[in-house]
Coordinates of C-alpha atoms and ligand atoms in Angstrom, one line a residue:
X1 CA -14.0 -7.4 5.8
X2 CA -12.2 -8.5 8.8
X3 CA -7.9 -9.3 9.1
X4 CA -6.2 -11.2 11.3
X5 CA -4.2 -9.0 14.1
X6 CA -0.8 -11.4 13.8
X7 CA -1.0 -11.3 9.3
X8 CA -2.2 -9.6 6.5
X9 CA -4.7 -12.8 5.9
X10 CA -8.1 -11.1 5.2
X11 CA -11.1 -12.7 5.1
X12 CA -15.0 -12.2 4.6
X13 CA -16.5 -11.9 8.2
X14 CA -18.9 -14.7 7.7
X15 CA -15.8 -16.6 7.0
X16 CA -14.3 -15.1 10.3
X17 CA -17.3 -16.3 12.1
X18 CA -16.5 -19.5 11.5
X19 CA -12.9 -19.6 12.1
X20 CA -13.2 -18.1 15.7
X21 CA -9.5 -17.7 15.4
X22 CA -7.4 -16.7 12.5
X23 CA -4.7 -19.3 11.4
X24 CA -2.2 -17.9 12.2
X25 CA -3.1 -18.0 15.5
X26 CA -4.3 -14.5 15.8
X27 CA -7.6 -12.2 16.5
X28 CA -10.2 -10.9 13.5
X29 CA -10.2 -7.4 13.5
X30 CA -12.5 -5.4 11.1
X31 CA -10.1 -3.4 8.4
X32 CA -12.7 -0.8 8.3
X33 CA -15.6 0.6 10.7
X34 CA -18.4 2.5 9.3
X35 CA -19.3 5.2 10.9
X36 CA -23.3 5.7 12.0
X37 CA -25.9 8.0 11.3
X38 CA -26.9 8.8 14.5
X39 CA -29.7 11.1 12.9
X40 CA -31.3 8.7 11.2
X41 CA -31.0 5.8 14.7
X42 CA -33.1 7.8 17.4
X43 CA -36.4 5.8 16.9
X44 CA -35.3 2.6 15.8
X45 CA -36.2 -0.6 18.3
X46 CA -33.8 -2.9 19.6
X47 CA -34.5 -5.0 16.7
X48 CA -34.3 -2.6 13.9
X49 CA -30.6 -1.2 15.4
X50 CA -29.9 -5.1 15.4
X51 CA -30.4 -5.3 11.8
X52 CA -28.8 -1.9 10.8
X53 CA -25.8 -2.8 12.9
X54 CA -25.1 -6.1 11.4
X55 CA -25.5 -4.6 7.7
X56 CA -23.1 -2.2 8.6
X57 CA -20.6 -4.8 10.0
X58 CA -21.9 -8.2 8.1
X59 CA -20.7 -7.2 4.5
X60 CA -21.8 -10.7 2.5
X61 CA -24.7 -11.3 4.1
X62 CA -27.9 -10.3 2.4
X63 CA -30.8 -7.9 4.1
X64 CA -32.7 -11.4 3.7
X65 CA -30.6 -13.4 5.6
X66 CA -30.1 -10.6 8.5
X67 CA -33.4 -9.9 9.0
X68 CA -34.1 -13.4 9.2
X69 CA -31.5 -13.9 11.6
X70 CA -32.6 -11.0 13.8
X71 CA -36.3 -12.3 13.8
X72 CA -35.6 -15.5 14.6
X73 CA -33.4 -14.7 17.9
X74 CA -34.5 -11.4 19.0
X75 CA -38.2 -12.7 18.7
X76 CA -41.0 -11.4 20.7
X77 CA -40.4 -13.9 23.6
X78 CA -36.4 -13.3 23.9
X79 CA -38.2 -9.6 25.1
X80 CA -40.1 -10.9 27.7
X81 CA -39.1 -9.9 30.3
X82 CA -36.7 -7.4 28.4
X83 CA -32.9 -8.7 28.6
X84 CA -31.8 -4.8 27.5
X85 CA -33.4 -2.3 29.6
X86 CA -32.2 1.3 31.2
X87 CA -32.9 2.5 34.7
X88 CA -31.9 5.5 36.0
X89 CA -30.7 6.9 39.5
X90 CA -28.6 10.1 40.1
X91 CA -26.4 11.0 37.1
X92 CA -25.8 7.3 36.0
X93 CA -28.1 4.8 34.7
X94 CA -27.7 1.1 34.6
X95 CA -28.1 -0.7 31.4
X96 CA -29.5 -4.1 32.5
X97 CA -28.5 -7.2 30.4
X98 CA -29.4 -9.8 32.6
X99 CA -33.5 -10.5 32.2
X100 CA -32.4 -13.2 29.1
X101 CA -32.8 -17.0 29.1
X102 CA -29.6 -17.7 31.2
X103 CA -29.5 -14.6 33.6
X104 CA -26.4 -13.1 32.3
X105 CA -25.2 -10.3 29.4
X106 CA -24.2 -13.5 27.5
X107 CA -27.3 -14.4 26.6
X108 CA -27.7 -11.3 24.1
X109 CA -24.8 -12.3 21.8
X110 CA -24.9 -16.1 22.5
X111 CA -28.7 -16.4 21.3
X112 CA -28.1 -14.5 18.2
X113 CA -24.5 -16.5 17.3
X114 CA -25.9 -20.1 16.2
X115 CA -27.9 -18.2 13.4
X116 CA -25.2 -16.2 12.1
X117 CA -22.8 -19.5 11.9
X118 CA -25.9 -21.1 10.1
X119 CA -26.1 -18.3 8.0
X120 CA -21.9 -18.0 7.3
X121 CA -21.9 -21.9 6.1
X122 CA -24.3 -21.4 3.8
X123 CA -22.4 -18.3 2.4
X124 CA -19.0 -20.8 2.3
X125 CA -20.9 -23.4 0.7
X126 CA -20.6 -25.9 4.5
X127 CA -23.0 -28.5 5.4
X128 CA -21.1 -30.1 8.2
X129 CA -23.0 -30.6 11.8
X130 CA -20.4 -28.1 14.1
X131 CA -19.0 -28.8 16.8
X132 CA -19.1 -25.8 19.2
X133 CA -15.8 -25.5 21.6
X134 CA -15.8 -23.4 25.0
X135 CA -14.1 -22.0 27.8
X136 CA -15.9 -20.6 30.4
X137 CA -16.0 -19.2 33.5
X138 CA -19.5 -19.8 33.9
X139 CA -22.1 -17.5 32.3
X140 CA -21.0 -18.3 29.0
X141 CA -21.6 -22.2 29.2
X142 CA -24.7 -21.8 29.6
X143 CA -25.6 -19.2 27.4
X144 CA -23.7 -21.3 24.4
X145 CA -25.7 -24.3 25.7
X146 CA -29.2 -22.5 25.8
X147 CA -28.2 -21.0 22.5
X148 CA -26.7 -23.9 20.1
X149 CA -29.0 -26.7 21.8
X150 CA -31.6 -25.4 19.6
X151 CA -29.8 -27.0 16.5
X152 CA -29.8 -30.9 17.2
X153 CA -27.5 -32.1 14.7
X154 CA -24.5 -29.7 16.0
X155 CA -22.4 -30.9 18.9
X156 CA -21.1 -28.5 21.9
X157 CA -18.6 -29.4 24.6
X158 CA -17.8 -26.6 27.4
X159 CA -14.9 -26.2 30.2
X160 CA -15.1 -24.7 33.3
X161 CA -13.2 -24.6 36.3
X162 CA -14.5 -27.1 38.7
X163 CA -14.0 -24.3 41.5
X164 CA -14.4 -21.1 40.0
X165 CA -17.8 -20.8 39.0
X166 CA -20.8 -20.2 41.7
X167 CA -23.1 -23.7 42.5
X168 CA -26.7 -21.6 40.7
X169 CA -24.3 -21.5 37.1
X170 CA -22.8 -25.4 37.5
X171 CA -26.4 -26.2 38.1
X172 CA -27.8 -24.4 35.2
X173 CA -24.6 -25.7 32.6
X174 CA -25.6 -29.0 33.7
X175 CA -29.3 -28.9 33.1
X176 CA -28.2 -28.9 29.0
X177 CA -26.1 -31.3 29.1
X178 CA -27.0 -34.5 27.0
X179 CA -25.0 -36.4 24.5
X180 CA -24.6 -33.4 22.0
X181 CA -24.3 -31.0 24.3
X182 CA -21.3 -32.1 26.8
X183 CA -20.1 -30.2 30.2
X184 CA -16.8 -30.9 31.7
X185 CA -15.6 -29.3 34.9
X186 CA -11.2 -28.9 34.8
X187 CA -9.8 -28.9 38.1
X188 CA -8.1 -25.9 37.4
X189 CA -8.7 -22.1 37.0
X190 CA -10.8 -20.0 33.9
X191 CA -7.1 -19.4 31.7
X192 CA -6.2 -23.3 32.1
X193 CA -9.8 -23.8 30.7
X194 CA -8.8 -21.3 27.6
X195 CA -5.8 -21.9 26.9
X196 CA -6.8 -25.9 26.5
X197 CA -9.8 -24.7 24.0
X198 CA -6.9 -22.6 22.4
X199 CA -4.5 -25.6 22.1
X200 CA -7.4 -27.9 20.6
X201 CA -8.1 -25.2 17.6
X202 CA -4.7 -25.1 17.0
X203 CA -4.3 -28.7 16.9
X204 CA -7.5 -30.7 15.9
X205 CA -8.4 -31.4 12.5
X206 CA -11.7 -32.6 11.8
X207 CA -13.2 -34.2 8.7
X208 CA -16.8 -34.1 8.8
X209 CA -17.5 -31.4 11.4
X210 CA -16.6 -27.7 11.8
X211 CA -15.0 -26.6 14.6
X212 CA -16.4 -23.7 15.9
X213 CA -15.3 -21.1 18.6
X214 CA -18.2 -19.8 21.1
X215 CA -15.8 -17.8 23.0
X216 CA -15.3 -13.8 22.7
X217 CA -12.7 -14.4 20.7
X218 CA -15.2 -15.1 17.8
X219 CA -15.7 -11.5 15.8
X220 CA -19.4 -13.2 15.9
X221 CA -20.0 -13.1 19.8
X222 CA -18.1 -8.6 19.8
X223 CA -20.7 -7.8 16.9
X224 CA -23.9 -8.4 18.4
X225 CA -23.0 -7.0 22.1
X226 CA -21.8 -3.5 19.8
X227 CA -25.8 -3.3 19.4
X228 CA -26.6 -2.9 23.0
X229 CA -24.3 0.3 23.7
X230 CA -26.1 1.7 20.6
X231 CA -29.4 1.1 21.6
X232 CA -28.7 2.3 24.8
X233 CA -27.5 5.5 24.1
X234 CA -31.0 6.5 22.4
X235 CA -32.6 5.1 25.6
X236 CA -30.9 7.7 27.2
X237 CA -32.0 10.6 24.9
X238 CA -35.7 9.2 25.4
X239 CA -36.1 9.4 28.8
X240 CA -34.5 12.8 28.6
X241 CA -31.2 11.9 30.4
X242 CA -28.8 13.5 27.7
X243 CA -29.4 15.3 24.1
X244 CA -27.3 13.8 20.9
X245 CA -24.2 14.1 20.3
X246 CA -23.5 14.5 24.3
X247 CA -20.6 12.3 25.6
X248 CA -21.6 9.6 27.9
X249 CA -19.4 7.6 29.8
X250 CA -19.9 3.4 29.6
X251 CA -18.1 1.7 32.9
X252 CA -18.0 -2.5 32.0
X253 CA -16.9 -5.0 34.6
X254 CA -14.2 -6.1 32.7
X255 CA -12.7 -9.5 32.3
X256 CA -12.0 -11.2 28.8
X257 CA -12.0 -7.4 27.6
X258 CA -15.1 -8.7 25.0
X259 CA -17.7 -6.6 26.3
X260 CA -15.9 -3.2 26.6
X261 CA -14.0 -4.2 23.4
X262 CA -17.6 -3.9 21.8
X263 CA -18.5 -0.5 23.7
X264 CA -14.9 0.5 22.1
X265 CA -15.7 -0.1 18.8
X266 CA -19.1 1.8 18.7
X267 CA -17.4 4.7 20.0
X268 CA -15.1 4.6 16.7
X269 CA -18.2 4.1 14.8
X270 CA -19.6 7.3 15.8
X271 CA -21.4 6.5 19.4
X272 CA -20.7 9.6 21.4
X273 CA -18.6 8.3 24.6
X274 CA -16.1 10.0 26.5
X275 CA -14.4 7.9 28.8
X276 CA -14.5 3.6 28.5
X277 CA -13.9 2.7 32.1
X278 CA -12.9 -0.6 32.7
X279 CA -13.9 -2.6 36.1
X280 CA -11.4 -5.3 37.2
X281 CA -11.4 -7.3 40.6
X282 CA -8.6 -8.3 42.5
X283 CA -6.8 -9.4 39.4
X284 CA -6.2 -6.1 38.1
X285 CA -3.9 -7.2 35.5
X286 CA -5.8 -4.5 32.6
X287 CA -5.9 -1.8 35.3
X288 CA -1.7 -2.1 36.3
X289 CA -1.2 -2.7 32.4
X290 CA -3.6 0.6 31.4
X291 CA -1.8 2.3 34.7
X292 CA 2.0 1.6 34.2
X293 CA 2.8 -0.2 30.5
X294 CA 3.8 -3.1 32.2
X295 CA 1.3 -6.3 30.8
X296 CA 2.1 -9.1 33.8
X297 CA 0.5 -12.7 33.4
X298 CA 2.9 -14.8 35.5
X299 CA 1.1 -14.2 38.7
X300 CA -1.4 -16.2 41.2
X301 CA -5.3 -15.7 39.8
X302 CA -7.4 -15.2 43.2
X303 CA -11.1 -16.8 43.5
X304 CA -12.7 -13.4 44.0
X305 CA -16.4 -13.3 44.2
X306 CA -17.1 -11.8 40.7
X307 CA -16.0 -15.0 39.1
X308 CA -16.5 -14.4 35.4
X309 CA -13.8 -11.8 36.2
X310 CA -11.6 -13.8 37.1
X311 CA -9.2 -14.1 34.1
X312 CA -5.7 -13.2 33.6
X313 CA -5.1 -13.3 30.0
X314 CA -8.2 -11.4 28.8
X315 CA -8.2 -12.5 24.9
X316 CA -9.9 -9.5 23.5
X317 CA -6.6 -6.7 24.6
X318 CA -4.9 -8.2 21.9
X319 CA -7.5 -6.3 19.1
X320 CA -6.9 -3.2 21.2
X321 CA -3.2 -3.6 21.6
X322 CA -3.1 -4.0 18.0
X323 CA -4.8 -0.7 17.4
X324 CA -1.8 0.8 19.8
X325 CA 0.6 -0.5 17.7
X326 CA -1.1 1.1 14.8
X327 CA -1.9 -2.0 13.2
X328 CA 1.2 -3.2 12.5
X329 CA 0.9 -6.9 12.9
X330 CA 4.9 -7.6 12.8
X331 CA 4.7 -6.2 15.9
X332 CA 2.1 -7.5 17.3
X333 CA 3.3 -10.9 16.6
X334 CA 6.4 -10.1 18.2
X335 CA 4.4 -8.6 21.3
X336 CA 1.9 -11.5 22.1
X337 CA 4.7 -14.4 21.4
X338 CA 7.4 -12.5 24.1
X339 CA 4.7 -12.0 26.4
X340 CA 3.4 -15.7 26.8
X341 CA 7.6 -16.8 26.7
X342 CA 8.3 -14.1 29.3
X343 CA 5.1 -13.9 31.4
X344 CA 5.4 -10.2 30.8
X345 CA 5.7 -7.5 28.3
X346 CA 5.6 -3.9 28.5
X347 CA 4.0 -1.4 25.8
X348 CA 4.7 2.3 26.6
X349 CA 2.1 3.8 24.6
X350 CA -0.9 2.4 26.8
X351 CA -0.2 4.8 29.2
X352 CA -1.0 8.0 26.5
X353 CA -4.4 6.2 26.2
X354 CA -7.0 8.4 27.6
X355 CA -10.2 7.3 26.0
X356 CA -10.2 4.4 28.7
X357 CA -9.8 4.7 31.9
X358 CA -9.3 1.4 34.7
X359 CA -9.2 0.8 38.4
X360 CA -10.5 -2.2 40.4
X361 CA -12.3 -3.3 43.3
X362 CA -11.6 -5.0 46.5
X363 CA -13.6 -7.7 47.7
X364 CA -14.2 -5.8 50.7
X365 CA -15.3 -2.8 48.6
X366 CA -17.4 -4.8 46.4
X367 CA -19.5 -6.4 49.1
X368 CA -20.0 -3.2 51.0
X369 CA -21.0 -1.5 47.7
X370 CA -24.0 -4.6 47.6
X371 CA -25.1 -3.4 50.6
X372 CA -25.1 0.5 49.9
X373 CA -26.8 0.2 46.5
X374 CA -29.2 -2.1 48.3
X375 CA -29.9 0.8 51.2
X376 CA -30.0 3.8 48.9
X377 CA -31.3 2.5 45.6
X378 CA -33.5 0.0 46.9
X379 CA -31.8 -2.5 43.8
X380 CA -30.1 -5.5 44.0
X381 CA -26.7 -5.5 42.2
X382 CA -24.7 -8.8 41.6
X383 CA -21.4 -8.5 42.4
X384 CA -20.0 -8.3 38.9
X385 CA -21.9 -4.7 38.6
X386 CA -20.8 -3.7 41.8
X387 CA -17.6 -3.9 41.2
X388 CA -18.1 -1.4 38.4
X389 CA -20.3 0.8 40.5
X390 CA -17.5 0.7 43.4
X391 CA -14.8 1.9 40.1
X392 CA -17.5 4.5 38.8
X393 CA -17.2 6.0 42.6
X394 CA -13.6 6.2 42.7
X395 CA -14.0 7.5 38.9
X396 CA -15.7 10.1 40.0
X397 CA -14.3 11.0 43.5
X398 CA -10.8 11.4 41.4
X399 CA -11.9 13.3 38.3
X400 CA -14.9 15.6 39.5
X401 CA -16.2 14.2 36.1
X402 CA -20.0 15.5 35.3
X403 CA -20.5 13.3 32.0
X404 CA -23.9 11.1 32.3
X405 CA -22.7 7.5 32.7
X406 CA -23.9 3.9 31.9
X407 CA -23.1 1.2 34.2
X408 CA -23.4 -2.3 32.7
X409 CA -25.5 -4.2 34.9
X410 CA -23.9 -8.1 33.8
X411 CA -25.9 -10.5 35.6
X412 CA -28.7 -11.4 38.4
X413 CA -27.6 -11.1 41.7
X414 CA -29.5 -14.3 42.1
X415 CA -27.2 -16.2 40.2
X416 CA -24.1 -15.3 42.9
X417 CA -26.6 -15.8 45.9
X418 CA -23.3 -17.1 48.2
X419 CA -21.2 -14.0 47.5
X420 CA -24.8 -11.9 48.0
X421 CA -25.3 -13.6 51.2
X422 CA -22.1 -12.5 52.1
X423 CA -22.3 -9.1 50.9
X424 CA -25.7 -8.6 52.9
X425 CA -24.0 -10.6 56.1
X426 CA -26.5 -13.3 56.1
X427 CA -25.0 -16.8 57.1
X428 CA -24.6 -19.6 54.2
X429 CA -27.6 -21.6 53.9
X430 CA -28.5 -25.1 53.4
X431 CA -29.3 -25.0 50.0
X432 CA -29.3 -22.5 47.1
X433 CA -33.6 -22.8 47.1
X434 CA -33.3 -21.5 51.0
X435 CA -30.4 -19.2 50.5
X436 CA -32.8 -17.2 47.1
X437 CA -35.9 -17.4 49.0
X438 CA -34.3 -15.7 52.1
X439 CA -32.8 -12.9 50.1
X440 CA -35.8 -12.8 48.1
X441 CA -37.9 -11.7 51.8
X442 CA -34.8 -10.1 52.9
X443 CA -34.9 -7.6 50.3
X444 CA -38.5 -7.6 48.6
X445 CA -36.8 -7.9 45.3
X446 CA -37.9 -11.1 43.7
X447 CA -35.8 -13.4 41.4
X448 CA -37.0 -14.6 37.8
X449 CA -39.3 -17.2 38.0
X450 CA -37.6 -18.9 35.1
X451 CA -34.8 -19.8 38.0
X452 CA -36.7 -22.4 39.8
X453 CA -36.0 -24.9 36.8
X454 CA -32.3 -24.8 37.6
X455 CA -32.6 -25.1 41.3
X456 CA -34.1 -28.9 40.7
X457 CA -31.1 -30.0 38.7
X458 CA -28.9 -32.0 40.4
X459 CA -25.1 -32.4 40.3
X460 CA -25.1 -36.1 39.9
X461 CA -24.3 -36.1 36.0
X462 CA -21.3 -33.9 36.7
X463 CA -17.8 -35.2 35.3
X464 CA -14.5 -33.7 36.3
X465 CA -11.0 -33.8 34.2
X466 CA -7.9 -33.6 35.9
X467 CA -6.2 -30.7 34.3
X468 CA -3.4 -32.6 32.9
X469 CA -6.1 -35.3 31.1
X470 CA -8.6 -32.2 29.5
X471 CA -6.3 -31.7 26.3
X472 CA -6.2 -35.0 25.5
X473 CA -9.9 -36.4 27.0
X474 CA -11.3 -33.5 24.8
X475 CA -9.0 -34.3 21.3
X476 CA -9.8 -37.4 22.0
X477 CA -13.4 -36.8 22.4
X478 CA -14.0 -34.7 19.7
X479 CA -12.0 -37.5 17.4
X480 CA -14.9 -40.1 18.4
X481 CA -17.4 -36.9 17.1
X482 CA -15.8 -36.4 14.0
X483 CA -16.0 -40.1 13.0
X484 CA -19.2 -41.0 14.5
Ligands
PLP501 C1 -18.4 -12.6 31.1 C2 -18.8 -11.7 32.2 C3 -18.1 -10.5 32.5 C4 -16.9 -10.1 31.7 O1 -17.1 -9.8 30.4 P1 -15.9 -9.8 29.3 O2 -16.6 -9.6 28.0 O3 -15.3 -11.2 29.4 O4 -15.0 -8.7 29.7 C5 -18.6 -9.7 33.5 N1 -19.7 -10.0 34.2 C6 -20.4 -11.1 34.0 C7 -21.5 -11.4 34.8 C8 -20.0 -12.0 33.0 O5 -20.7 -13.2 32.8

């Protein structure tokens, strides 16, 4: 059973699944968490925790249906090469979540999400073809594309800012697109790109299709990433890193708050983690919010080189601020409305919070760390992961803190190959085919193969939206859909 964060309106989670957002405007939290029996978990594959997870959390859907759903997503080909592994270095490991179809952590919840809505319409008795509506700021477009192309009645439409996502992910967005599955780039940044998706659920009503939400704020996209942290943690106790029950700490580059928010909510199932450290870039809005109380949004968003980071209204902090405010959703209301009228807000019991902990890195810091991983580790990070790995440091250089920790390794380096150029002080090349290949040599660590399909896509179907025209292009749009 999930609830809304802004009412007391309560609803089945398949339902939720389908809403993305509430009605009232706000985020589905669950009313309850089960807690795990970590006992009973040590042996289970990544499948098998899948399914035990989604029983736990999926309260009207039948073992029949779940299993089905995990089978036919986390198939025997979705693990080759594995999109979750765990390697390890000195008292940290990474937990690599990039080896899926789209390069990014994205792909684990967004392959697993179009079978879950088909699974939730049958449970609310809906037939309709969906349309799938999303904001991105770049690795989720094309992991919803990959994903809900499969089904070819359903519709999906993505946003992303024309400038604020790398040339390797407009490429690979634009190798879907087709006349059900549409790609718009807004001449804007990644919160004008949400904030129109937000406007449109609010506002469109549809007769013949279901709306449905792709983005993090969907309780269906938090679920499945809960899974990896899980799984994880019993990677760790297999390779002999720590014994159960030991604490571990979890350190997520953070941006939309989706992916930490999932690593939160295992811990208050039971997953033993001490510290949820949050990575931001250069807009540090969770780590000045976490640091002094004070949540800021009226303030310039910089183009940093971890672009899927950067976000100034992270969606997700709302389920968290809610738990804060000890559920009270009166008060929530209040917080969320004074914040978007005032550009800022200021909640003095974030700063008792010690379960999380936040700082951010520097461009500058961030591209060095690229380059000492690279000499020490002999890895490639992107630059997403390295700005966790540069927090991790300070983490550590601050607290003294022994507890094992797991960085979340959120996408190929490949897929950033300017910003990795950069990093390694290699000039820009010609072309992103020259500019891989180069770091490829450079570095003796190859790229998936699976990336030469996108590097042959060209740009020439790409459409732009003036920012002022999206809302209306896209009612419009999805209007023509609906009747059609
Ligand atoms: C989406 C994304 C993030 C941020 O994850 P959130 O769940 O939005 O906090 C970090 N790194 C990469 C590579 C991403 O694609």
């Amino acid at each position: 059973m999930v609830k809304s964060t802004r009412s007391d309106h309560k609803v089945k989670t398949s339902k939720a699944i389908l809403d993305g957002l509430a009605p009232d405007g706000g985020l589905y939290v669950f009313t309850d968490l089960p807690i795990l029996n970590l006992q009973e978990m040590k042996e289970l594959s990544y499948q098998e925790t899948a399914l035990l997870v989604f029983e736990l959390l999926l309260e009207d859907m039948s073992h029949e249906q779940l299993k089905k759903v995990v089978e036919e997503s986390y198939h025997e080909d979705f693990f080759k090469p594995s999109p979750v592994t765990v390697t390890h270095h000195d008292n940290h490991s990474y937990l690599n979540l990039y080896n899926g179809e789209t390069f990014a952590f994205k792909d684990m919840a967004l392959s697993i999400l179009p079978k879950l809505i088909q699974e939730s319409k049958k449970l609310n008795d809906i037939t309709k073809p969906n349309i799938v509506l999303t904001a991105t700021s770049g690795d989720t477009g094309s992991a919803a594309l990959s994903g809900f192309s499969k089904n070819k009645e359903d519709y999906i439409i993505v946003l992303y800012p024309t400038s604020g996502v790398s040339a390797f992910q407009e490429k690979q967005m634009l190798q879907f697109a087709n006349k059900h599955a549409m790609v718009f780039g807004v001449e804007g940044n990644f919160d004008d790109c949400q904030t129109i998706v937000k406007q449109l659920f609010k506002n469109v009503k549809t007769n013949n299709t279901n709306i449905i939400s792709a983005n993090s704020i969907n309780i269906g996209r938090i679920i499945p990433q809960i899974v990896y942290y899980i799984y994880s943690y019993f990677q760790l106790i297999r390779d002999n890193k720590v014994e159960l029950g030991t604490e571990i700490n979890v350190v997520v580059p953070t941006g939309n708050f989706g992916n930490i928010y999932a690593a939160y909510l295992a811990t208050k199932m039971g997953l033993p983690i001490n510290k949820l450290i949050v990575a931001s870039n250069d807009n540090n809005v969770l780590h000045e919010f976490f640091s002094n109380g004070v949540y800021n949004i009226d303030r310039t968003l910089y183009k940093t080189i971890s672009p899927s980071m950067d976000i100034i209204i992270s969606s997700n902090l709302e389920r968290y601020i809610y738990d804060l405010l000890n559920e009270d959703s009166d008060q929530l209301k209040i917080f969320m409305e004074s914040l978007l009228v005032n550009g800022s807000n200021e909640l003095d019991a974030i700063k008792r919070i010690t379960k999380f902990k936040t700082d951010m890195a520097t461009e500058t810091e961030t591209k060095a760390m690229i380059q000492k991983v690279l000499d020490e580790d002999a890895i490639l990070i992107d630059p997403h992961t390295a700005v966790a790995r540069v927090v991790y440091e300070k983490y550590i250089d601050l607290t003294k803190d022994e507890t094992y920790s797991l960085l979340v390794s959120t996408a190929s380096p490949y897929k950033f190959i300017d910003a990795m150029r950069s990093a390694l002080d290699m000039p820009k090349a010609s072309n992103i085919k020259t500019a891989i290949v180069e770091v490829e040599v450079k570095t003796g660590i190859p790229s998936d193969i699976r990336m030469k399909d996108v590097l042959g896509q060209t740009t020439e179907n790409k459409i732009i939206l003036k920012k002022a025209d999206a809302y209306s292009e896209i009612f419009k749009l999805v209007g023509e859909i609906d009747e059609y």
